[in-house]
Amino acid sequence: MQSGTEAGATKSMLNQSKRCPICLDSTKNKHIGVPNRCSHKFCFLCLKTWSKRKNTCPMCRARFRSIIVRSRYTRRFLRRISVRRPSVESKDEEQTYAVLFDGVHRAVFRLLGGIV
């Protein structure tokens, strides 16, 4: 039997797994994007945007060549989208992190009810 603390931690982990690691928004009712080389899950649009700058997973940095798109409701396979390798790997990490920061900023803004 789990203690209250363990149950709370488990529930928190489950809630976090339903959030996109890029934008920190809920993935409920959104198509899911999964890199073909790992099993990390993201909002499809977040991962597609990310892949235009880098074709590596934002979590584990595994290089991927396609995004597996799963249904927003059933999570069943919908299609596979090829990802082009960026013509020049961006040495300017600032651009990549700006995309990530913008998503985090929007998520925090929503969490605080628009008060910043």
Short mmCIF file of C-alpha atoms in Angstrom, two decimals:
data_model
loop_
_atom_site.label_atom_id
_atom_site.label_comp_id
_atom_site.label_asym_id
_atom_site.label_seq_id
_atom_site.Cartn_x
_atom_site.Cartn_y
_atom_site.Cartn_z
CA MET A 1 0.00 0.00 0.00
CA GLN A 2 1.34 3.45 -0.89
CA SER A 3 1.70 6.19 1.67
CA GLY A 4 0.03 9.55 1.01
CA THR A 5 3.37 11.03 -0.04
CA GLU A 6 4.11 8.19 -2.46
CA ALA A 7 0.61 8.35 -3.94
CA GLY A 8 0.95 12.13 -4.36
CA ALA A 9 4.33 11.73 -6.04
CA THR A 10 2.95 9.06 -8.37
CA LYS A 11 -0.02 11.27 -9.28
CA SER A 12 2.34 14.20 -9.89
CA MET A 13 4.51 12.05 -12.19
CA LEU A 14 1.43 10.94 -14.14
CA ASN A 15 0.32 14.56 -14.56
CA GLN A 16 3.80 15.58 -15.72
CA SER A 17 3.82 12.76 -18.28
CA LYS A 18 0.69 14.33 -19.79
CA ARG A 19 2.54 17.62 -20.38
CA CYS A 20 4.70 18.47 -23.34
CA PRO A 21 8.33 18.90 -22.19
CA ILE A 22 8.78 21.69 -24.76
CA CYS A 23 5.84 24.00 -24.01
CA LEU A 24 4.82 22.48 -20.64
CA ASP A 25 1.20 22.56 -21.78
CA SER A 26 -1.17 19.61 -21.40
CA THR A 27 -1.08 17.12 -24.26
CA LYS A 28 -4.73 16.26 -23.65
CA ASN A 29 -6.75 16.68 -26.86
CA LYS A 30 -3.61 17.34 -28.94
CA HIS A 31 -1.93 15.16 -31.54
CA ILE A 32 1.21 13.60 -30.09
CA GLY A 33 4.58 13.64 -31.85
CA VAL A 34 7.13 10.94 -31.05
CA PRO A 35 10.65 10.92 -32.56
CA ASN A 36 11.27 7.65 -34.41
CA ARG A 37 14.48 6.96 -32.41
CA CYS A 38 13.08 7.18 -28.87
CA SER A 39 9.75 7.11 -27.07
CA HIS A 40 9.56 10.66 -25.70
CA LYS A 41 6.20 12.31 -26.30
CA PHE A 42 5.58 15.95 -27.26
CA CYS A 43 2.82 18.08 -28.73
CA PHE A 44 3.13 17.29 -32.43
CA LEU A 45 3.36 20.97 -33.39
CA CYS A 46 6.07 21.63 -30.77
CA LEU A 47 8.19 18.74 -32.02
CA LYS A 48 7.65 19.72 -35.66
CA THR A 49 8.78 23.29 -34.88
CA TRP A 50 11.76 21.98 -32.90
CA SER A 51 12.78 19.69 -35.77
CA LYS A 52 13.17 22.66 -38.12
CA ARG A 53 16.16 23.79 -36.05
CA LYS A 54 17.44 20.46 -34.74
CA ASN A 55 16.63 16.89 -35.58
CA THR A 56 17.55 15.62 -32.14
CA CYS A 57 15.15 14.75 -29.34
CA PRO A 58 14.87 17.64 -26.85
CA MET A 59 14.99 15.13 -23.98
CA CYS A 60 17.69 12.57 -24.85
CA ARG A 61 19.30 14.18 -27.93
CA ALA A 62 18.83 11.07 -30.07
CA ARG A 63 18.95 12.09 -33.73
CA PHE A 64 15.67 11.32 -35.51
CA ARG A 65 14.59 11.23 -39.14
CA SER A 66 10.84 11.14 -38.75
CA ILE A 67 8.04 12.03 -36.35
CA ILE A 68 5.38 9.48 -35.55
CA VAL A 69 2.04 11.26 -35.19
CA ARG A 70 -0.55 9.75 -32.86
CA SER A 71 -4.23 10.65 -32.56
CA ARG A 72 -5.22 13.27 -30.02
CA TYR A 73 -8.04 11.05 -28.73
CA THR A 74 -7.11 7.39 -29.22
CA ARG A 75 -3.31 7.82 -29.34
CA ARG A 76 -3.29 5.42 -32.28
CA PHE A 77 -0.80 5.80 -35.11
CA LEU A 78 -1.95 8.34 -37.72
CA ARG A 79 1.07 8.89 -39.93
CA ARG A 80 4.82 9.29 -40.08
CA ILE A 81 6.31 12.59 -41.20
CA SER A 82 9.85 12.77 -42.55
CA VAL A 83 12.14 15.33 -40.98
CA ARG A 84 14.79 16.98 -43.06
CA ARG A 85 18.15 17.31 -41.48
CA PRO A 86 18.76 21.02 -40.95
CA SER A 87 21.05 22.19 -43.75
CA VAL A 88 23.39 23.77 -41.22
CA GLU A 89 23.37 22.67 -37.63
CA SER A 90 22.70 25.85 -35.75
CA LYS A 91 25.80 26.77 -33.82
CA ASP A 92 23.79 29.60 -32.37
CA GLU A 93 22.10 27.72 -29.53
CA GLU A 94 20.37 30.96 -28.59
CA GLN A 95 17.84 30.53 -31.43
CA THR A 96 16.99 26.99 -30.36
CA TYR A 97 16.56 27.94 -26.74
CA ALA A 98 14.46 30.98 -27.70
CA VAL A 99 11.83 28.59 -29.10
CA LEU A 100 11.95 26.57 -25.87
CA PHE A 101 11.89 29.66 -23.62
CA ASP A 102 8.91 31.12 -25.47
CA GLY A 103 6.92 27.93 -24.84
CA VAL A 104 7.89 27.88 -21.16
CA HIS A 105 7.04 31.56 -20.77
CA ARG A 106 3.58 31.04 -22.29
CA ALA A 107 2.94 28.02 -20.03
CA VAL A 108 3.96 29.93 -16.88
CA PHE A 109 1.81 32.87 -17.96
CA ARG A 110 -1.21 30.54 -18.28
CA LEU A 111 -0.47 28.84 -14.95
CA LEU A 112 -0.42 32.20 -13.20
CA GLY A 113 -3.72 33.13 -14.78
CA GLY A 114 -2.22 35.82 -16.96
CA ILE A 115 -0.56 37.64 -14.04
CA VAL A 116 3.15 38.22 -14.59
#
